[in-house]
Structures are given as C-alpha cells and as structure tokens.
Coordinates of C-alpha atoms and ligand atoms in Angstrom, one line a residue:
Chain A
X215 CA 13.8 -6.4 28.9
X216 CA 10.1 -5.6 28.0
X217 CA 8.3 -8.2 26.6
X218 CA 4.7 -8.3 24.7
X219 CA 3.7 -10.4 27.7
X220 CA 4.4 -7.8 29.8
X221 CA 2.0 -5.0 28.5
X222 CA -0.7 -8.0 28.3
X223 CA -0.5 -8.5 31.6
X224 CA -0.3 -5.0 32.8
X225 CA -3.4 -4.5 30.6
X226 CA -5.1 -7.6 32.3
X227 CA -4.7 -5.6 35.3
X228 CA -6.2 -2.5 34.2
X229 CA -3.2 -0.3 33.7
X230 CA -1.4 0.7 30.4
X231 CA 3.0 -0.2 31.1
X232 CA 4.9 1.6 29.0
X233 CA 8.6 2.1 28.6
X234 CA 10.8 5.3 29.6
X235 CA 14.7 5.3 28.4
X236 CA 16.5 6.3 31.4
X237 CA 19.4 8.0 28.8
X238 CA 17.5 10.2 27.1
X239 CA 13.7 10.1 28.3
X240 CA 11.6 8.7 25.6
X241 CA 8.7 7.4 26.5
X242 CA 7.4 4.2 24.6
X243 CA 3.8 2.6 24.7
X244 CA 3.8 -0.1 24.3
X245 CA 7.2 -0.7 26.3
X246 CA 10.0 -1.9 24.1
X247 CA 13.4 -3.4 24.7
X248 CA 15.5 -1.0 22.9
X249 CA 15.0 2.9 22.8
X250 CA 14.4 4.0 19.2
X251 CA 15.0 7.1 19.7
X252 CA 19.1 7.1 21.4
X253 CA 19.5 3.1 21.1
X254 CA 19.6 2.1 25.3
X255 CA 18.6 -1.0 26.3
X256 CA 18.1 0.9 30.0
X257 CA 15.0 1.1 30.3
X258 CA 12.5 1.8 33.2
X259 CA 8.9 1.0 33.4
X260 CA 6.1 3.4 33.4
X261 CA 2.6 3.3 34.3
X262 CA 1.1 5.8 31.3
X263 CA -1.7 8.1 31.7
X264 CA -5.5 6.9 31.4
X265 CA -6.5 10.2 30.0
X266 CA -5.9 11.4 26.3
X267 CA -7.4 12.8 23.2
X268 CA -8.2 11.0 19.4
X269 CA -5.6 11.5 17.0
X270 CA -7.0 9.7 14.6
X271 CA -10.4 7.0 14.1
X272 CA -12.3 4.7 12.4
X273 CA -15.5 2.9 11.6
X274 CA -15.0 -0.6 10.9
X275 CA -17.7 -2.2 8.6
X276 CA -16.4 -4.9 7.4
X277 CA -14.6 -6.4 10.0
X278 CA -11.8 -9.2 10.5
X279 CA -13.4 -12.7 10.8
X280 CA -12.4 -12.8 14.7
X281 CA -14.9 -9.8 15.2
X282 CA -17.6 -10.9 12.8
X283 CA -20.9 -9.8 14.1
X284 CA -19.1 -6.7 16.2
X285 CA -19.7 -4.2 12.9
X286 CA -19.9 -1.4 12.9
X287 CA -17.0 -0.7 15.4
X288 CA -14.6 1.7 16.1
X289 CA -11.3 2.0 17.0
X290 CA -9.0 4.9 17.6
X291 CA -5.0 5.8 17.8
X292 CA -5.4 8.1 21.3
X293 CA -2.7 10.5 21.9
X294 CA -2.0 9.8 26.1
X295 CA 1.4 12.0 26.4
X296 CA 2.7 14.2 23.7
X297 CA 3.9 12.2 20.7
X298 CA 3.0 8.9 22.5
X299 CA 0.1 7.2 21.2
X300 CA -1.7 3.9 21.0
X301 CA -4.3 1.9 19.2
X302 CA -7.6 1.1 21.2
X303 CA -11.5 -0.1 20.9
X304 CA -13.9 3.1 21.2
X305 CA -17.0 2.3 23.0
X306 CA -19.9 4.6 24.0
X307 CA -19.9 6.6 21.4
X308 CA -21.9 7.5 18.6
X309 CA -20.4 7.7 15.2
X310 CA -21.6 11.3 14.8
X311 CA -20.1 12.3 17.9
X312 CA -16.7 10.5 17.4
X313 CA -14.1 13.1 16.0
X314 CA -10.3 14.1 16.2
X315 CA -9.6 15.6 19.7
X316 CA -12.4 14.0 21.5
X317 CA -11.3 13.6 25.5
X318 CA -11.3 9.8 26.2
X319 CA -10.1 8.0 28.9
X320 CA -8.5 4.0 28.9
X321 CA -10.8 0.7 30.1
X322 CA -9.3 -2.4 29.7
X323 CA -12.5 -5.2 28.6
X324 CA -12.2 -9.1 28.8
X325 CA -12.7 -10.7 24.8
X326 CA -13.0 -14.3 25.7
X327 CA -9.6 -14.8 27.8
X328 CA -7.8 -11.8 26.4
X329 CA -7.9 -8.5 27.7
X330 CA -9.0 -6.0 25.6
X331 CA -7.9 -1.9 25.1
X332 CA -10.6 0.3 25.0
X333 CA -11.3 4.3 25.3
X334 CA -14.6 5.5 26.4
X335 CA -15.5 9.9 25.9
X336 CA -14.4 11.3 29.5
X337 CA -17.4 12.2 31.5
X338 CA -17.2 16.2 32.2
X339 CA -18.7 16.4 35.8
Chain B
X245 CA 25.9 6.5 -2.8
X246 CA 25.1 5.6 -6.5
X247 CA 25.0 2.4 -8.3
X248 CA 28.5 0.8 -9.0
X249 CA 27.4 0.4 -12.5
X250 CA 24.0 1.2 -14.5
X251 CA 20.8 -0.8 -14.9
X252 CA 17.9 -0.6 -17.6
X253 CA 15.1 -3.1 -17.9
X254 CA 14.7 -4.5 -21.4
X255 CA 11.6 -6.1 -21.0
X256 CA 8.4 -6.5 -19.2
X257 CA 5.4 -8.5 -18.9
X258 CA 2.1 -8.6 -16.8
X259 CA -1.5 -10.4 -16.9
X260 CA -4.6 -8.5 -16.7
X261 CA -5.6 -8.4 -13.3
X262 CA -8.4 -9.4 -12.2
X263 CA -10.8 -11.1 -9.6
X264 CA -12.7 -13.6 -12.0
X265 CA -11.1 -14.7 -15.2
X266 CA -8.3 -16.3 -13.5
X267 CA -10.5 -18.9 -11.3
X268 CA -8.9 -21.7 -12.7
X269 CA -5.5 -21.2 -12.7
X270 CA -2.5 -21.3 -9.8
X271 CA 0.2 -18.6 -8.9
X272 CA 2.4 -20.3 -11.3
X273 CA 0.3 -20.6 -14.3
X274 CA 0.0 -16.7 -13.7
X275 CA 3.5 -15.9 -13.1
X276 CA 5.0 -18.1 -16.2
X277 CA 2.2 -16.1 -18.6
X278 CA 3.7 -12.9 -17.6
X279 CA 6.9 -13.8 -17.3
X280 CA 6.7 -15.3 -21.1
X281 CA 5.2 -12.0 -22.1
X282 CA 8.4 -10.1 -20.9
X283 CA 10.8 -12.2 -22.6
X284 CA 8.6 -11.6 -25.8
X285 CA 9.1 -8.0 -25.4
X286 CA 12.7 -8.2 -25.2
X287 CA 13.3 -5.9 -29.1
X288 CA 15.7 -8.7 -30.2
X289 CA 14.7 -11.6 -28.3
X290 CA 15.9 -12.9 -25.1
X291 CA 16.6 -16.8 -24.5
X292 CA 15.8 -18.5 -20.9
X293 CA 19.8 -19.3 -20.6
X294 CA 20.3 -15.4 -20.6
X295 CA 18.5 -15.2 -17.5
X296 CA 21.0 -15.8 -14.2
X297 CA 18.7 -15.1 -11.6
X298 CA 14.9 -14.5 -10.8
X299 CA 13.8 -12.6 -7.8
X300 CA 10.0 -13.2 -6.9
X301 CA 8.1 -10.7 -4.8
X302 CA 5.2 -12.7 -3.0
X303 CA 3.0 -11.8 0.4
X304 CA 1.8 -14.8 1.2
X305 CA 1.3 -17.9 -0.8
X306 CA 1.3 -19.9 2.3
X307 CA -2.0 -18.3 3.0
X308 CA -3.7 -17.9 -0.3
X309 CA -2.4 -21.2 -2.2
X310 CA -1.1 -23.3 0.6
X311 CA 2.0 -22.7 -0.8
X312 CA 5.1 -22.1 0.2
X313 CA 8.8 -21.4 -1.3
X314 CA 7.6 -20.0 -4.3
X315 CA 10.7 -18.5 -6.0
X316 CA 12.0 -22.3 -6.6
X317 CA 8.4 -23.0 -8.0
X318 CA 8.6 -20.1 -10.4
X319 CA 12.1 -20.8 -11.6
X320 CA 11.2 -24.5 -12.1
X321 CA 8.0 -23.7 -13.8
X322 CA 9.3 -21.1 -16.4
X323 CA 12.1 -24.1 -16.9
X324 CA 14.8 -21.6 -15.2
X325 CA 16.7 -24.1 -12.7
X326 CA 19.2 -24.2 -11.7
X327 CA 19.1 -20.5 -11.7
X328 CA 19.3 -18.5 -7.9
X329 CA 15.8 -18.1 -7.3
X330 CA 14.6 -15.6 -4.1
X331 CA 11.5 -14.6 -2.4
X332 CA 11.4 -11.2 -1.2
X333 CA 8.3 -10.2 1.5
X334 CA 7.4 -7.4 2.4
X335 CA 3.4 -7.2 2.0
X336 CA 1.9 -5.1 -0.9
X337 CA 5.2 -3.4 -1.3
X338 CA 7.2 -7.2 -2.1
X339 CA 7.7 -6.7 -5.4
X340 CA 9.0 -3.3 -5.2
X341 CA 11.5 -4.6 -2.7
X342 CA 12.3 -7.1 -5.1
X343 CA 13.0 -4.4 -7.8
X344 CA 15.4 -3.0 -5.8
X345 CA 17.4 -6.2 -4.7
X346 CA 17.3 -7.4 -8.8
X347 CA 18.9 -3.7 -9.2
X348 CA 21.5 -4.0 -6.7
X349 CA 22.7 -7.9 -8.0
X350 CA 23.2 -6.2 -11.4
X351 CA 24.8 -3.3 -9.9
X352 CA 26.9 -5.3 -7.8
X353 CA 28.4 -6.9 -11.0
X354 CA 27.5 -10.4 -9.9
X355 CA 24.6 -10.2 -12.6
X356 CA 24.3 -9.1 -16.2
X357 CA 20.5 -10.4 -16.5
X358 CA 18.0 -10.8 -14.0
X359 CA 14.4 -11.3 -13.7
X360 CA 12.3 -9.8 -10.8
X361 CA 8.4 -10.6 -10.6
X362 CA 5.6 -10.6 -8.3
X363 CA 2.8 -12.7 -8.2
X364 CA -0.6 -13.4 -5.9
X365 CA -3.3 -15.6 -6.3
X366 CA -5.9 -14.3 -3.4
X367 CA -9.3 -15.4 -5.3
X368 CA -8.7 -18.2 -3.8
X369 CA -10.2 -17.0 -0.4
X370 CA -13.5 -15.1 0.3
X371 CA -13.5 -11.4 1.0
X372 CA -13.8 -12.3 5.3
X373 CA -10.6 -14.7 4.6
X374 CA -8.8 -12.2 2.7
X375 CA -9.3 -9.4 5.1
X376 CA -7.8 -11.6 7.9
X377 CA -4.1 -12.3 5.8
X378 CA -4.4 -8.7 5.0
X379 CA -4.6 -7.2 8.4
X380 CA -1.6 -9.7 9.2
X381 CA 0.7 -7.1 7.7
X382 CA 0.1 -4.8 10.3
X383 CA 1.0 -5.2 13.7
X384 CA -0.7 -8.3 15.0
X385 CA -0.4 -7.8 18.7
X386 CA -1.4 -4.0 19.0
X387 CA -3.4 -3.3 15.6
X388 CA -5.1 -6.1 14.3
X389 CA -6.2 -7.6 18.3
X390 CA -8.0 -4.0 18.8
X391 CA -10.1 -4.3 15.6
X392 CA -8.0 -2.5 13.5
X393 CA -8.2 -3.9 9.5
X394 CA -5.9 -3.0 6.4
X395 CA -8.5 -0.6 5.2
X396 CA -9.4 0.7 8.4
X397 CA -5.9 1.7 9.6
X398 CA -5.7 4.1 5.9
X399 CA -9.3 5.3 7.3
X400 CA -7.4 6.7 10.4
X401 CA -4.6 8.2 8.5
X402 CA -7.7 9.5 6.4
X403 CA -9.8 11.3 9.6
X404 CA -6.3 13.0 11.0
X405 CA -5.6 13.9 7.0
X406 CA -9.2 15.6 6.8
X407 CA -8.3 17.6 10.5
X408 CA -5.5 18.9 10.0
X409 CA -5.6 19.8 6.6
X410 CA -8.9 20.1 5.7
X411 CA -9.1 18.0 2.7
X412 CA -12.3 16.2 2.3
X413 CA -13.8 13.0 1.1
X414 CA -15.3 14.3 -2.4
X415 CA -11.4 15.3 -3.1
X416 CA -10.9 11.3 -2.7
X417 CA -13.7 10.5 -5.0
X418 CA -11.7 12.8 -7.4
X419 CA -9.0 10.2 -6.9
X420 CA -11.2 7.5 -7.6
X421 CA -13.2 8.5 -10.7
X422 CA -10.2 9.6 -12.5
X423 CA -8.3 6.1 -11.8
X424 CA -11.8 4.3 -12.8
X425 CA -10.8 6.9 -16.2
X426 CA -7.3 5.3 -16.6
X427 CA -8.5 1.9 -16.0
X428 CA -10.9 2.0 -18.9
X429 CA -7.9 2.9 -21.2
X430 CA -5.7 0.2 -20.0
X431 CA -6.7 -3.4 -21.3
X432 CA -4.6 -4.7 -18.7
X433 CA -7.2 -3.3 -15.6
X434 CA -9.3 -5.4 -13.7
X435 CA -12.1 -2.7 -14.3
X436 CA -11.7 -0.9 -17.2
X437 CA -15.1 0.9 -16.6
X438 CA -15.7 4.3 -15.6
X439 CA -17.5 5.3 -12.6
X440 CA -20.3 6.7 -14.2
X441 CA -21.1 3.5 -16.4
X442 CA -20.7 1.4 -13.5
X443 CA -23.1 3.7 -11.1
X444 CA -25.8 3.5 -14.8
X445 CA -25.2 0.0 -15.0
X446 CA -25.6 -0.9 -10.9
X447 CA -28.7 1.5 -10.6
X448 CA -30.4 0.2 -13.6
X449 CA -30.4 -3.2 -12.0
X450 CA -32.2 -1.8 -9.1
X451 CA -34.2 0.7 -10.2
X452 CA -32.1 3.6 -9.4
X453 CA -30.7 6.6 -11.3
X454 CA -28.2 8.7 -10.6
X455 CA -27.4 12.4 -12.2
X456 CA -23.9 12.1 -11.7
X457 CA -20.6 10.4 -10.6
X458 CA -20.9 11.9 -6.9
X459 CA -24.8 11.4 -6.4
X460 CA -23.9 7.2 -7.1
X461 CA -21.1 7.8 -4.5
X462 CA -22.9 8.8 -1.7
X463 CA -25.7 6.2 -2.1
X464 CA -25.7 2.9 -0.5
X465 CA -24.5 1.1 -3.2
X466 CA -21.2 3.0 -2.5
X467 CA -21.1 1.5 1.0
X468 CA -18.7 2.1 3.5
X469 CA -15.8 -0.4 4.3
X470 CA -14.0 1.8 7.1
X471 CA -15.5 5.3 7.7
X472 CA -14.7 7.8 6.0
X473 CA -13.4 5.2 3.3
X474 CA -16.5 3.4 0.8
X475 CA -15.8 0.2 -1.6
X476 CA -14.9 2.7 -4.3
X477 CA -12.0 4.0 -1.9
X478 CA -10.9 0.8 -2.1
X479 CA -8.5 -1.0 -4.2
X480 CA -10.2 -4.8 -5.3
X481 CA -9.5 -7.7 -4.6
X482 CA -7.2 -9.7 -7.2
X483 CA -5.6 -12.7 -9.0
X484 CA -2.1 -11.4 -10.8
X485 CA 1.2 -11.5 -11.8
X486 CA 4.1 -9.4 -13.5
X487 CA 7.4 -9.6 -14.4
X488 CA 10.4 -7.4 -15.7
X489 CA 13.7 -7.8 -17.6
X490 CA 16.7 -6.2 -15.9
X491 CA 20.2 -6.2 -17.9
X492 CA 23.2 -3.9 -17.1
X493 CA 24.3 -1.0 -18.9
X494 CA 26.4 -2.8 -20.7
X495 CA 24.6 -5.6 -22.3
X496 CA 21.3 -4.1 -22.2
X497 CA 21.8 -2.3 -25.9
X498 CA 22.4 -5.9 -27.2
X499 CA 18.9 -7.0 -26.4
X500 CA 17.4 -3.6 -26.9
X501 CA 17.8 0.3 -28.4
X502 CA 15.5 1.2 -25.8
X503 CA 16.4 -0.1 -23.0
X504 CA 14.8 2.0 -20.0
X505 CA 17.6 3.1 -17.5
X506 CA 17.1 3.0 -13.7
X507 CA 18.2 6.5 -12.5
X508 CA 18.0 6.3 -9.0
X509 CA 16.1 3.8 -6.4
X510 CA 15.4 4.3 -2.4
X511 CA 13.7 1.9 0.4
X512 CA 12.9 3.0 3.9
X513 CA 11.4 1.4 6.6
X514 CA 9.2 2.8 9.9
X515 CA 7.2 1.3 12.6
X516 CA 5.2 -1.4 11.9
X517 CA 2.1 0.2 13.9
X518 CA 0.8 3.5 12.7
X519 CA 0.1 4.9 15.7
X520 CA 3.9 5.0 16.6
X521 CA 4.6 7.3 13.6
X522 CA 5.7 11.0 14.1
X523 CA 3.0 12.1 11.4
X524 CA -0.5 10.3 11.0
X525 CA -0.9 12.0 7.9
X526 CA 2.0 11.3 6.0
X527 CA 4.4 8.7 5.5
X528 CA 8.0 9.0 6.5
X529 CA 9.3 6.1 4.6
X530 CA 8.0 7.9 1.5
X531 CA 9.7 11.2 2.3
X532 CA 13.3 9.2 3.1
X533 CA 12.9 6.5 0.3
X534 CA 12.1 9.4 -2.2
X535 CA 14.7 11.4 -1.2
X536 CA 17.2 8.6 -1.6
X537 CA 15.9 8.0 -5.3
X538 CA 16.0 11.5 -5.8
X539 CA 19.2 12.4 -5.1
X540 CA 20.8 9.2 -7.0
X541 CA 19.0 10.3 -9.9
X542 CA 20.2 14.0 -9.9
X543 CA 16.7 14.8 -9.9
X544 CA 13.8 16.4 -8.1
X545 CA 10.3 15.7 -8.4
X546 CA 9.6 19.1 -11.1
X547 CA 11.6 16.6 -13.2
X548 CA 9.2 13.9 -13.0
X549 CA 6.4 13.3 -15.6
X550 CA 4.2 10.2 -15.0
X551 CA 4.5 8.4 -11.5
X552 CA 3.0 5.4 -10.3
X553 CA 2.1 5.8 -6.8
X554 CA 0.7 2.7 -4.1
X555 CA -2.8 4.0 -4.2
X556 CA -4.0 0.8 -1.9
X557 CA -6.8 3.6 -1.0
X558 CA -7.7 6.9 -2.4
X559 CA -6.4 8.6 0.7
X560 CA -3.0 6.8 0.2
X561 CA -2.4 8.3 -3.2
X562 CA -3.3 11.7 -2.0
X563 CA -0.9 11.6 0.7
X564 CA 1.9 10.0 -1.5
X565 CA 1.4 12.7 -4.4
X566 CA 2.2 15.0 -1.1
X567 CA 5.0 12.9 0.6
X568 CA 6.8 12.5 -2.8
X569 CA 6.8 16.5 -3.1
X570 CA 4.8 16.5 -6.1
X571 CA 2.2 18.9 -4.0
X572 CA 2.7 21.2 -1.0
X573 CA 1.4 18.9 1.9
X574 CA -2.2 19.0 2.8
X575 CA -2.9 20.3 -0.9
X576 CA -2.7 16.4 -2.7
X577 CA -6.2 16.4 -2.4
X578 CA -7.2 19.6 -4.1
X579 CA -4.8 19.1 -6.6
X580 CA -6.8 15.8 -7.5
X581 CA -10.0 17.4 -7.5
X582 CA -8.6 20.4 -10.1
X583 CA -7.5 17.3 -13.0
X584 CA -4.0 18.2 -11.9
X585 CA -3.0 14.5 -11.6
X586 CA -5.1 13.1 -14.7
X587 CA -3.5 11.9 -17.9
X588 CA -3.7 15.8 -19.2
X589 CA -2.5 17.3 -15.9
X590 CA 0.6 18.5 -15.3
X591 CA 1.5 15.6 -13.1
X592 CA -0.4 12.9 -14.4
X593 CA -0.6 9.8 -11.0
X594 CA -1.5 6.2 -12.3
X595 CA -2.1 6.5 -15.9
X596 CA -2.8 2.7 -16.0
X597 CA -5.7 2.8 -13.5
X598 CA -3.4 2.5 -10.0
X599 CA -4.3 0.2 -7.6
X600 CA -7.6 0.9 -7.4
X601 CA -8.4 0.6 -11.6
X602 CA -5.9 -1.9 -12.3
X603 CA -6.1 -3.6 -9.5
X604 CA -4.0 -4.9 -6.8
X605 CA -2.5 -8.3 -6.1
X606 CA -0.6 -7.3 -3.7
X607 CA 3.2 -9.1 -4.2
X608 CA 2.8 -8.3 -8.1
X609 CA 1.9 -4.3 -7.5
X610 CA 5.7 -3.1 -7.2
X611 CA 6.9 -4.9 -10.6
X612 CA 3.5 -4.1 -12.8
X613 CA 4.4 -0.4 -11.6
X614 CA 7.3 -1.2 -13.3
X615 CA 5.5 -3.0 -16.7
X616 CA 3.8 0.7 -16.7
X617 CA 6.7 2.9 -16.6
X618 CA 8.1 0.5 -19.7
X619 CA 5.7 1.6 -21.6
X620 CA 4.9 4.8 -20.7
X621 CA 8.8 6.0 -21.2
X622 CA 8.7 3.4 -24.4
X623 CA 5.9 5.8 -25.9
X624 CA 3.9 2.2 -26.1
X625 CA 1.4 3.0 -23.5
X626 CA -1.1 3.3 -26.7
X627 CA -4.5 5.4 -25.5
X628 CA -3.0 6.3 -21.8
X629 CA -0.3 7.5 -23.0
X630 CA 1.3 10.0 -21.0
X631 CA 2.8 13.1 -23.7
X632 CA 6.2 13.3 -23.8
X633 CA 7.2 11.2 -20.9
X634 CA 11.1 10.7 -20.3
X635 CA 11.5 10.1 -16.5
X636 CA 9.0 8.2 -14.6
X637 CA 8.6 7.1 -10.7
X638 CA 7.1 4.0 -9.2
X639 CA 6.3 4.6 -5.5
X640 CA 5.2 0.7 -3.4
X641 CA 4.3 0.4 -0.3
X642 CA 4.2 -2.3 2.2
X643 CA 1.1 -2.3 4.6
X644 CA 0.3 1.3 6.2
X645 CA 3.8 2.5 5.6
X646 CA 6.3 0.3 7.4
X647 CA 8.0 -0.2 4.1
X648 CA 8.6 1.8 1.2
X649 CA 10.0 1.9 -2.0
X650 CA 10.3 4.4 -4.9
X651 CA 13.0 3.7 -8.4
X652 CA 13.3 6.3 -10.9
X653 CA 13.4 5.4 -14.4
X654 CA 14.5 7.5 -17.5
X655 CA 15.1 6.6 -21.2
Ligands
ZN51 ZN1 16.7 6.7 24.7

C-alpha cells in the first residue's frame, strides 16, 4: 500500500512514483492505496513522466508564512500524462512568459530538509 | 430519494460581519447575539425549551480562539444544555453541511425543532496567520508544501477558466462591483460601500483620482494577492456568526404563517487537491450536489429566482453561476458583465453582497446564506429586495471544491 512517505522519498531521489491499478489502468500521481476510479487495492508502482505542459498557474503575492520572503512565486498544476496532473513550484520563468500549455519539465529542490517539486520551461535545443 | 417528511425554517438570525467592530468579543458572544436574533424572528415567539438540538458549523476554533468543542460551548452559552449539541467541519462550506444534517434530524422524525449555526472569530490572527489556517483546508502534503495558498489555488482555476473559455478578468471585476452594490444595500455587510466610493475615498488620501470603477482596479491600490486575482477578487477577512430556526412541516405553522419550506438539498464531495479534478474550470461537486437538490425539489434551475452562491473569489461565483446551470459554461462571466446576475437581472447572484460584500467568516457563510434566503422569500429583504422571489438557492463550498452543498428553499 502507497504511502505519502513513499512519493517523498521517491521525490528525494529525483523521480516522481506514482500509482497504476493493475485492474483497470488508471494511473494516479501521487500514488494512492485504493483506485478511485474501479476500487482495487492492486496496485503497481510507476515512475511518471518528467515532461508535461501547464494546465493551470499562479502568482503568489501574498504568500503562507513558511514562504515569507519567497513572493512573488509561482506555482503550477502540470499535466504529465493525459488526465494525470500535479501541483509544483515554477522556477525560471518570467511571469509574462508563464501561460497555460507552456512545456516544462520536473526538478525536484532541497527547502531546508524537505524535498521540493518544481517545473522549469523545457529547453528546445 | 426525498425527505421522509418536510422541513421549513421559522426563524433566522445573523451579526453584521465584519473585521473591526467585533474586536472585543469571543465566538460565543457572537454566536449567542445571532442566535437571540433568530429566536426573535420566530412570528409567534419561540422559547429556548422548544429547541432539541443545535448543530454548529465551525472551521477552526482551535486555531483562531484556542478553542475547541465548540457546539457544547454554544449550547451552554445560549443556556441550551442538556440539549444534543454537534460540530460539523468542513472548511468554508461547515455551516452549509450543518444545514443539511439539521434537515435530515428533522426529516428523520427524531426532531421537531432544531437550531443550526455557524460561527468564526478569525480577527483574532493577522492576515500572515490567517492565510496559513486557511491553506490548511487544502491538501497539506501536495498543495499547501508547493506554495500553493487558498486564494492562489481559485487563481489556478481562474488562468485554465480564462484559456479555455476566454472569459477575462474585467468580467470578474463585474462580479466584484456589483457585490460591492449589494453590500451597500445590506446593513448586515461588512462593506456596505460601493467600489467607486471606496476607489474616491482611497485615492483622495493619496492624491489619486480615478475616472471610473475599472481605472481604480487596475491601479496599485488594487494589488494583486494571487495573479490574475487582486484584493478586490477577494472575499475579507472576518469576525461572524448566524443562526437559523428549523421546525418540521408539521409544527412549523404553529410558530409561523410563513414558514420557509426546504424543497430539496444535495452535498457532494471530490478530491481534496484540485489538480486531481477531471475539470479545472468547474466544480463537480457543484454539478452532483445541485443536481441532487434539483431533482428533490421537482425543479430546475429556470425555476430559481435569487441564489446565493460561495463566491470566496470572483472567479468562484462565475464558475458556480455556470456549474449550477444558471449559464451555459464558459458564459458565467459575460453574463456578469451584461447586469444579468444583479438585483434587476434576470438571475439576480448574492443580493446581500456574497462573500465578497458581506463578508466571509468562513464556518458561518452556509447558514447566513440561509438568514438571506429568509428574507428574500419573506419579501423582508427591505432595499435588496429581490422582486417577486418564491424559490431561492444557497450554494457553500468547502475549500477549492472538495465539498459542496446547495438546499432549495420555497415559500
Ligand atoms: Zn482501477
């Protein structure tokens, strides 16, 4: 059964462990220990994709007291397989240039002792 | 599946809301004034012993008022021990969840009078500290540890809103200019000010002048919380309470001759983070919570003339006055910006200011939603008075959308 500690420490080393229903195929990120979709507790782990596009964004300005000082910051919901999505840090990006669809791709940052999910805009050769 | 047997309220109550005037008292003190004020609306009077339960909605006490078990503390206060007294949780959207579980112990028979309230005191904390018990109603481990805030997570919706549909942030002004309208009818509102005297009154202090509502808007001292949403995007900060008077069918003519029927009530739930939704730019516990109400009721949402509807952000009432099929989706926002949803429009949305006017302690939201419809189906709602209103809707939602629920009320 996935746990939270599971996709922290997956995320600690760099990859994003999400969970696939062996029943019917749904994919979860982060991994979970039931399928929501058909109910199975079978579940199989997955590494997800590092690539994917914004789905939705924001600017934070006045930020939670743990990231005082950060603001402005933004953070995006990044679609990484169809219908699977997941909340992140965007870094290296201009507010101007940050938009619905943009191409990032996953980093995973030390905050303190916690490992932190963040997106960067992928790098067209 | 309907009710097993019908349920009106008979009274209701609320205190102004408001971030200042209530510095010096407690939860309590707030909670016992409104809940006075709806037995004194009860037509023919109401005494404490008619009263056989209370159910309280409340986020989080713990947080704001280091208090906890508040339900017990409300009974004892208003002198209703050794009544059943309950706590219901379930973030902005507690009260409303309340409403439903005082509707369903009535219904159940178990009950012939209950009370069901809400109440925050969040004054108590600064603006930093109240952000932080916010954001706890969204998903701690993958939200809130990524940076995400309350405010910021309805900014998302907001961004995939404005891509897909291409509705756009001077159609949420709309939205906030005509609550700001509402509010200043309603001596119940925390601001009760419209924009355009507040943006005269701000820009005189500095210097500044504006030529109209939208030029104030897009000036710095408009300034942004999360992009795309500004402070007047934003719902306020506030101290508050309400209560309501729920009796069955039955006994409810006794205490009243217009008692105001619940026709139909719903309550869904979804994932607690947004980015596991199906939809970024529309709430499915909404759709399925309205639905439920709907059908109970016999009705549709042509049939509905005034609504209440959790507009926690200006974005959130545009996509509830979609997701409650008032407006074709993606066209909630335009239909704000053409008057269609003020107190003249053909679906008039938060005649009492909303959230964002009236103001928005969160646990007491649901059952001052309720205060509203009272009066508004009551013909009492004095100069925002919806015309002609004889079925009304109350829409409360719990964080980003993880709970939802919507009653239908008609005289
Ligand atoms: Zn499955």
């Amino acid at each position: 059964m996935f746990t939270v500690k599971d996709y922290r420490d997956a995320l600690a080393e760099g990859y994003l462990l999400a969970s696939k229903c062996r029943r019917c195929g749904a994919v979860q990120l982060p991994p979970r220990p039931i399928c929501p979709r058909c109910g199975s507790g079978d579940l199989e782990s997955l590494k997800a994709p590092k690539r994917g596009r914004v789905a939705a964004y924001t600017v934070i300005h006045v930020p939670p007291s743990r990231f005082k000082g950060e603001e402005p910051y933004a953070v995006a919901i990044v679609e990484l397989l169809e219908g699977v999505r997941v909340s992140g840090r965007m870094l290296d990006v201009s507010e101007a240039d940050l938009r619905v669809g943009l191409e990032v791709e996953a980093d995973v940052i030390k905050l303190g002792e916690e490992p932190l999910l963040c997106f960067r805009p992928l790098k067209r050769p | 599946m309907g009710l097993q047997r019908g349920v009106a309220i008979i009274g209701a109550g609320m205190t102004r809301f408001h971030h200042k005037i209530h510095a010096d008292k407690t939860g309590r003190d707030l909670f016992v004034e409104a809940a006075l004020e709806a037995m004194a609306s009860v037509d023919n009077g109401i005494e404490l012993r008619d009263i056989e339960a209370l159910f309280i909605g409340n986020f989080s006490s713990d947080s704001f008022e280091h208090q906890g078990h508040v339900a017990a503390l409300m009974a004892d206060w208003l002198g209703l021990t050794p009544r059943a007294a309950t706590r219901i949780e379930a973030a902005c959207g507690s009260s409303g969840a309340a409403l439903n579980i005082g509707v369903m112990a009535i219904a159940s028979g178990l009950y012939d009078v209950v009370m069901v309230g809400g109440v925050e005191k969040m004054r108590t904390l600064t603006t930093e500290e109240v952000t932080d018990v916010l954001a706890m109603a969204s998903d701690e481990v993958y939200e809130a540890a990524v940076g995400f805030t309350f405010p910021g997570l309805y900014a998302a919706m907001a961004t995939a809103h404005f891509h897909r549909y291409g509705s756009t942030w001077e159609q949420l002004c709309a939205v906030s200019i005509k609550n700001h309208h509402n509010g200043s009818l309603n001596p119940k509102a925390q601001f009760q000010e419209e924009v355009i005297d507040i943006a005269r009154r701000l820009g005189e202090r500095r210097g500044m002048t504006f030529k109209d509502e939208m030029e104030f808007l897009r000036s710095p001292l408009n300034p942004v919380v999360a992009y795309p949403l500004r402070l007047f995007d934003c719902c306020p900060i506030s101290d508050g309470a309400a209560a309501v008077i729920m009796a069955s069918e039955e006994v409810a003519r006794r205490f009243t001759d217009t008692p105001i029927y619940v026709r139909g009530i719903g309550q869904a739930s979804d994932t607690m983070a947004l980015h596991d939704r199906e939809d970024l730019t529309s709430i499915r516990a909404t759709r399925l919570a309205a639905q439920q109400a709907y059908r109970m009721a016999g009705l549709g949402p042509e049939d509905i003339d005034v609504a209440d509807v959790h507009d926690c952000f200006t974005i959130a009432e545009v996509v509830a006055t979609e997701d409650l099929g008032f407006f074709p989706k993606g066209e909630g926002g335009k239909a704000a910006e053409e008057g269609r949803t003020s107190l003249e429009g053909d679906k008039p949305i938060n005649p009492d200011g909303g959230l964002k006017a009236k103001g928005h302690p969160v646990g007491a939201t649901g059952a001052a939603m309720a205060y509203e419809m009272f009066k508004q189906l009551r013909g009492e709602a004095d100069k925002r008075q919806v015309r002609d209103a004889e079925v009304g809707l109350i829409h409360n939602v719990g964080a980003s959308g993880a709970t939802v629920v919507v009653q239908i009320y008609g005289r």
